[in-house]
XYZ file of C-alpha atoms in Angstrom:
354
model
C 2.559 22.341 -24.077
C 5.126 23.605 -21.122
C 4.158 27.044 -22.819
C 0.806 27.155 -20.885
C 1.868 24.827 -17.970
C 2.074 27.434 -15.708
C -1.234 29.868 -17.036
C -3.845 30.521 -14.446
C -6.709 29.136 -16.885
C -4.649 25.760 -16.838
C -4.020 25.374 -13.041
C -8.044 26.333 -12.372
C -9.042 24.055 -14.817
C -6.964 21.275 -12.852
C -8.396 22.389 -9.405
C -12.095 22.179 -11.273
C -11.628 18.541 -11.952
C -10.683 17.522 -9.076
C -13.731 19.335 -7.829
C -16.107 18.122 -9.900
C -15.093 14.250 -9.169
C -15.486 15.146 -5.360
C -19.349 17.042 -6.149
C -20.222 13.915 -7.781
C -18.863 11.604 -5.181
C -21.505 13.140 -2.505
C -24.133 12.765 -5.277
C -26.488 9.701 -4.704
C -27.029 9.083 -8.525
C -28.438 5.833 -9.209
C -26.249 3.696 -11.338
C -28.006 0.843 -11.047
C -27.677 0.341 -14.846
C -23.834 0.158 -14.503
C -24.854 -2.875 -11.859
C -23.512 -6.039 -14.783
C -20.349 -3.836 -15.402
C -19.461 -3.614 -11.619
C -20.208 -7.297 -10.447
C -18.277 -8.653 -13.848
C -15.091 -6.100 -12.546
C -15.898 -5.439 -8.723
C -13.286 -8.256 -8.255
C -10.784 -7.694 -10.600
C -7.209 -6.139 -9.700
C -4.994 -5.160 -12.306
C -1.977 -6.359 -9.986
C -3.176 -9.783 -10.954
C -1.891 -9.591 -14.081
C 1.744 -9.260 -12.750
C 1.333 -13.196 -11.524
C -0.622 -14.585 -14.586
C 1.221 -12.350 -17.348
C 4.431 -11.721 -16.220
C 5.232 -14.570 -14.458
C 5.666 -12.848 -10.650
C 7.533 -15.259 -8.635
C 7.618 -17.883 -10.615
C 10.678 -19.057 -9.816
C 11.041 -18.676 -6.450
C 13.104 -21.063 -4.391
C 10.699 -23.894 -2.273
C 10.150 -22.764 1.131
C 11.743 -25.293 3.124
C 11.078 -23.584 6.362
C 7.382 -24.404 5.879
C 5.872 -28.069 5.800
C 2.291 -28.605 5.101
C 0.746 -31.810 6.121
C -2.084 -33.376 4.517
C -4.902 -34.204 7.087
C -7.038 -35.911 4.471
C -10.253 -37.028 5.707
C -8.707 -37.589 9.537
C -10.938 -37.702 12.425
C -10.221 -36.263 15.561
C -8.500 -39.094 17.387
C -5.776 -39.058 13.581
C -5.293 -35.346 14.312
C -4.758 -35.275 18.000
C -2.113 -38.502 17.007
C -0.642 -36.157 14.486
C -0.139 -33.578 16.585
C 1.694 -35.344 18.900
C 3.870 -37.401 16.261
C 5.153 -33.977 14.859
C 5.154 -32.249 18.640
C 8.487 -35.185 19.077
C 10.283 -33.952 16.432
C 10.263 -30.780 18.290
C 9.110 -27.845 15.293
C 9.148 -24.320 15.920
C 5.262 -24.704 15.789
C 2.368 -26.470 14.439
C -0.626 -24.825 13.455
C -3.830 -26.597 13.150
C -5.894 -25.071 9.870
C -8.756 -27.447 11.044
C -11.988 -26.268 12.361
C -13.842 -28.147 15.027
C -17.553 -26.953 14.961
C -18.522 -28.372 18.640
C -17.620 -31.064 20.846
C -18.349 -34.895 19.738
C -17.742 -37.684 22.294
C -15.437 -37.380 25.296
C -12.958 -39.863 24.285
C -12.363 -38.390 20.977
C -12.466 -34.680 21.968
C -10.475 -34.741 25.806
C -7.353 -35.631 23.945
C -7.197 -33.007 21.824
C -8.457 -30.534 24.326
C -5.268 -31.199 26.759
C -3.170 -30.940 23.384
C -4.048 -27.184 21.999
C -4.398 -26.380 25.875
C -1.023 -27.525 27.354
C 1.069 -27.388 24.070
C 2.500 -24.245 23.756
C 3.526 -24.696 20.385
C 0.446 -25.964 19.059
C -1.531 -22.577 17.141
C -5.168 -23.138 16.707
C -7.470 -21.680 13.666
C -10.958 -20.754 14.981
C -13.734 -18.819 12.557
C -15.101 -15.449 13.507
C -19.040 -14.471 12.883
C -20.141 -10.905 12.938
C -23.300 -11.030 15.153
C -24.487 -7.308 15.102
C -21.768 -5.379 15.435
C -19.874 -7.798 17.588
C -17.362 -10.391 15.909
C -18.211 -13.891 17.936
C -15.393 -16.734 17.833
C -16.834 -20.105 16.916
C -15.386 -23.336 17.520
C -15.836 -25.553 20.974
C -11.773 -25.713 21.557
C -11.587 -21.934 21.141
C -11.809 -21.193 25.310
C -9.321 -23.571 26.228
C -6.755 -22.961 23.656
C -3.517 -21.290 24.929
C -2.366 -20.358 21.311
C -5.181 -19.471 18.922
C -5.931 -17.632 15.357
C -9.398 -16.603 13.478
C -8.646 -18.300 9.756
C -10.748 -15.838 8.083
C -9.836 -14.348 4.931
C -10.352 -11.134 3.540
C -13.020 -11.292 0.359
C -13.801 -14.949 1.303
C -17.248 -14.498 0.172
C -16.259 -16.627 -3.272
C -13.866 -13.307 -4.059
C -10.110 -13.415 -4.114
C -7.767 -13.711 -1.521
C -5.883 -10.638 -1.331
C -5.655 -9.376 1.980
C -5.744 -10.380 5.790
C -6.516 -8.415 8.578
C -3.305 -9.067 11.366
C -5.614 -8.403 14.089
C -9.101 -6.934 14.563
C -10.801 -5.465 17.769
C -14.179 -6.656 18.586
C -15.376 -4.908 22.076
C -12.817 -5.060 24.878
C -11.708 -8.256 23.037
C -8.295 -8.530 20.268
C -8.127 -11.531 17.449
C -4.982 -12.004 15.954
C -4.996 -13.705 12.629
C -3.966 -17.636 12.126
C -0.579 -16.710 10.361
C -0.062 -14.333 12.584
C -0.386 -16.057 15.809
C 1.902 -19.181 14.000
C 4.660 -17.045 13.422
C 4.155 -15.225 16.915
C 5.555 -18.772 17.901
C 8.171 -19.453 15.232
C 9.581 -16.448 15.185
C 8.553 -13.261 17.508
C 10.677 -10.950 16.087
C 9.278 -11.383 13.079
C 5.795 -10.917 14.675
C 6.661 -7.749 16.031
C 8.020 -6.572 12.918
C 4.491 -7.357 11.304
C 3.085 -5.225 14.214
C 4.959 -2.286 14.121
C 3.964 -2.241 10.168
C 0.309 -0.988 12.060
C -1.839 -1.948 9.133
C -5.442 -2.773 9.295
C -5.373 -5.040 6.699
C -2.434 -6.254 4.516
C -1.863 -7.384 0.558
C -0.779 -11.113 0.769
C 2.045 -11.637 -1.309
C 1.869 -14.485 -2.978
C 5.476 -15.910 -3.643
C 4.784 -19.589 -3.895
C 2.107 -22.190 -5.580
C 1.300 -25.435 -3.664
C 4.061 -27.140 -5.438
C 6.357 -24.929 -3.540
C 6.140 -25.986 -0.161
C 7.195 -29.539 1.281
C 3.683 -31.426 1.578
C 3.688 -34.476 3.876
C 1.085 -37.042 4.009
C -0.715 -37.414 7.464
C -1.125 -40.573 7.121
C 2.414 -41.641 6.237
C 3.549 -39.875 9.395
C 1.499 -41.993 11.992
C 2.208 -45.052 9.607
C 5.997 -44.125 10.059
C 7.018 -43.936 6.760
C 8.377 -41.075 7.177
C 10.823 -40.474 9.450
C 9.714 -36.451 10.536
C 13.949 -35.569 10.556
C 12.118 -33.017 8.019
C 10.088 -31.306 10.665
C 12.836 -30.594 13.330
C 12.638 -26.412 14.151
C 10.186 -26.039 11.026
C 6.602 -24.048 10.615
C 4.240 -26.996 10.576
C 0.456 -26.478 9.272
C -1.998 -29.092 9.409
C -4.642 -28.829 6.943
C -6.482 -30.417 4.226
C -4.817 -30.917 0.723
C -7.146 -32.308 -2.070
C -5.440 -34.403 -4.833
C -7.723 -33.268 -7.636
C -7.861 -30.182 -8.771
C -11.441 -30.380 -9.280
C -12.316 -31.007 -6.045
C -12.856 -27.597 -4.432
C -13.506 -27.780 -0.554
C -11.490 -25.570 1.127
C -10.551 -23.697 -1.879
C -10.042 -20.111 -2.443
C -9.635 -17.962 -5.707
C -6.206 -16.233 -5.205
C -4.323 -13.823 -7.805
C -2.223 -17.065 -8.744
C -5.031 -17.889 -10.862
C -3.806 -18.615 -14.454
C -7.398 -17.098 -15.703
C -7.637 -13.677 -14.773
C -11.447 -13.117 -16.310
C -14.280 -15.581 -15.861
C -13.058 -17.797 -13.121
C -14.725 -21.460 -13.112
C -12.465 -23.713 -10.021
C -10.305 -21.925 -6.711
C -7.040 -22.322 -7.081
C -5.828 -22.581 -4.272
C -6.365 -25.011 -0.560
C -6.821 -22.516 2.786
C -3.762 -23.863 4.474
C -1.397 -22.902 1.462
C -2.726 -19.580 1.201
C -2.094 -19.079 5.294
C 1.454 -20.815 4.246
C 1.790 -17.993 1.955
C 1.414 -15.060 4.648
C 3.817 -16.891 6.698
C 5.965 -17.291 4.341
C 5.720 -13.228 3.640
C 5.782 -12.616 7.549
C 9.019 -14.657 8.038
C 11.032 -13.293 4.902
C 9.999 -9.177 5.458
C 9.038 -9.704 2.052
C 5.880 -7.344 2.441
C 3.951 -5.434 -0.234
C 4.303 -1.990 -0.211
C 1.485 0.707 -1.262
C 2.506 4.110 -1.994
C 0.910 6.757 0.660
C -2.480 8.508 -0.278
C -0.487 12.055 0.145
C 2.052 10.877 -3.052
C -0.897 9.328 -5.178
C -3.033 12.543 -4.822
C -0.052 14.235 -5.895
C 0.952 12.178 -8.286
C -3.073 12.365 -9.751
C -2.509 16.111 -9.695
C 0.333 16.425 -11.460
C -0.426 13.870 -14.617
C -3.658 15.726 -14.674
C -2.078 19.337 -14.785
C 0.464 18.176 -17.324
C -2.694 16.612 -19.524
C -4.457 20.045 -19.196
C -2.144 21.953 -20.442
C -1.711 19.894 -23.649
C -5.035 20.268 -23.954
C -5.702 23.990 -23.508
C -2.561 24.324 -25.602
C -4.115 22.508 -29.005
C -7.811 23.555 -28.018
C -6.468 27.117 -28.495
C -3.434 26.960 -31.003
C -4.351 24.087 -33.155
C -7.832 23.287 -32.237
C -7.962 20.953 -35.801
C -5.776 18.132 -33.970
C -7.336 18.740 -30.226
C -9.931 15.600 -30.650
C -7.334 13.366 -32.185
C -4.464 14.460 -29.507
C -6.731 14.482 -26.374
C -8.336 11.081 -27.237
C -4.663 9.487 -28.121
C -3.026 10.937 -25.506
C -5.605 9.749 -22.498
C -5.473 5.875 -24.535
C -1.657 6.259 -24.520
C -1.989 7.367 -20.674
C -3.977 4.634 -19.695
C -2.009 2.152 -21.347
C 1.409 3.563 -19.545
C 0.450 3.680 -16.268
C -1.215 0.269 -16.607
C 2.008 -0.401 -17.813
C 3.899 1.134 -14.866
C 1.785 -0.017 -11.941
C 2.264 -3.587 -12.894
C 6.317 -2.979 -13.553
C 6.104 -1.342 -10.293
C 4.415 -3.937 -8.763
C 6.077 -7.103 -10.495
C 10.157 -5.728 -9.769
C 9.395 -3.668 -6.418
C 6.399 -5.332 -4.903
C 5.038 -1.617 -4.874
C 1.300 -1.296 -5.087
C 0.345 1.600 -6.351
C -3.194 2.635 -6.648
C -3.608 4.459 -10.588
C -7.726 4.654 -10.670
């Protein structure tokens, strides 16, 4: 094999593939018969397996710097009492996963203006909607808010929930993302360190399921039940938490899902996934993908070493060629699987083996 490693014919050869897969990129062939295979794998990431196969953070610790409270089917009057129940227990911040589509009657609404509008650490979550080629912010408390966030999620579209975008540009105007803007509050070290990272859109590591996180019942709170000594200097998000797992508003498919293939319920509520990315924001614990400069190389090199055990028993021992070339590109794709999931379980390294 390492006798024709370094032969002209085998280093061509290597440049020509590489070639030929960028010719046939600019080709507009019509694979519209390929159209079942892509929508059945379009969402599918092999990373996924790292969480439902090898058990990826399953036993992390709870996050006890993050308490999620259960809005249940509160009205506006509940939430703005919430809000103000957990602002006297003083937390580091509360963000409100809760959108408000327009403006009801003045008694309900006024309240709750004056709250996200003079509170600075109340965060609000507001949706935004591409009109054209502008992205519009939606949601009647938007203006006034003095702390806001767009809640949108990357792949939202019934896909899964890998990524969020920190912030995104839209004209003259900047939209930081819910998470973001919560732990902008909390913590804004740890914002700018999120920042500096200067990544259009990042992989959401997923280190805790619901049953990780302190969940507090909204109700219980204004009933006084419980005494919010639990909330002192803590991340608080309001949002909705179903008990059934069946019911699926506000749900999301997320990578946590214990059936990689063929999908039937979400997994996962909105505000635990944003409890997720603060979670990742406030710990550094960030997923890493390996540079496009070191996977071209790295494509290169497995592809010059495969040539030249190619050329090697096409010309020597051209008997065993089929049986070698075809076991050694199964045994290939079954290692680097392999590695990118080892890679991705142990060192929260994504790399990209396609």
């Amino acid at each position: 094999m390492f006798r024709y490693l370094f032969k002209r014919d085998t280093l061509l050869a290597t440049v020509a593939v590489f070639v030929v897969m960028g010719l046939l990129s600019l080709l507009p062939i019509n694979t519209h018969v390929l159209d079942p295979i892509r929508f059945a794998l379009q969402d599918f990431d092999y990373n996924d397996l790292a969480y439902s196969k090898m058990a990826k953070n399953r036993e992390t610790a709870l996050d006890t710097n993050v308490v999620i409270v259960n809005i249940g089917k509160a009205g506006r009057p509940e939430i703005a009492a919430l809000i103000q129940k957990i602002d006297q227990h003083r937390p580091a911040v509360i963000g409100v996963d809760v959108l408000f589509a327009g403006p009801k009657s003045r008694p309900e609404d006024s309240l709750l203006q004056a709250l996200v509008a003079t509170n600075p650490r109340v965060v609000l979550a507001y949706n935004l909607e591409a009109e054209g080629a502008q992205l519009v912010p939606r949601g009647f408390l938007y203006a006034g808010a003095a702390q806001k966030g767009f809640a949108n999620f990357v792949g939202e579209e019934g896909g899964v929930i890998r990524h969020f975008a920190p912030a995104v540009e839209s004209g003259s105007q900047s939209h930081s993302y819910f998470a973001a803007a919560v732990v902008k509050v909390a913590d804004p070290a740890r914002y700018e360190a999120l920042v500096d990272r200067q990544e259009a859109a990042e992989t959401i590591h997923y280190t805790r399921t619901p049953d990780k996180y302190i969940v507090v019942e909204g109700q219980d709170l204004l009933d006084s039940t419980e005494s919010g000594a639990s909330l002192a200097g803590k991340v608080v998000l309001l949002g909705f938490v179903s008990a059934e797992s069946t019911n699926v508003e506000d749900k999301h498919f997320t990578p946590l899902n214990k059936n990689s293939f063929g999908r039937s319920l979400p997994d996962m509520e909105g505000v635990f996934v944003h409890a997720n990315v603060v979670s990742m924001i406030l710990e550094g614990n960030y997923i890493r993908k390996m540079p496009a400069w070191l996977t071209w190389s790295l494509a290169f090199l497995l592809c010059w070493l495969h040539m030249s055990l190619f050329i090697r028993y096409y010309l020597d021992r051209h008997l065993w060629f089929h049986l070698v070339a075809k076991s050694a590109q199964l045994l290939s794709a079954i290692v680097f699987v392999y590695l990118g999931l080892l890679f991705f379980n142990e060192f929260n390294a994504k790399i990209n083996l396609t």
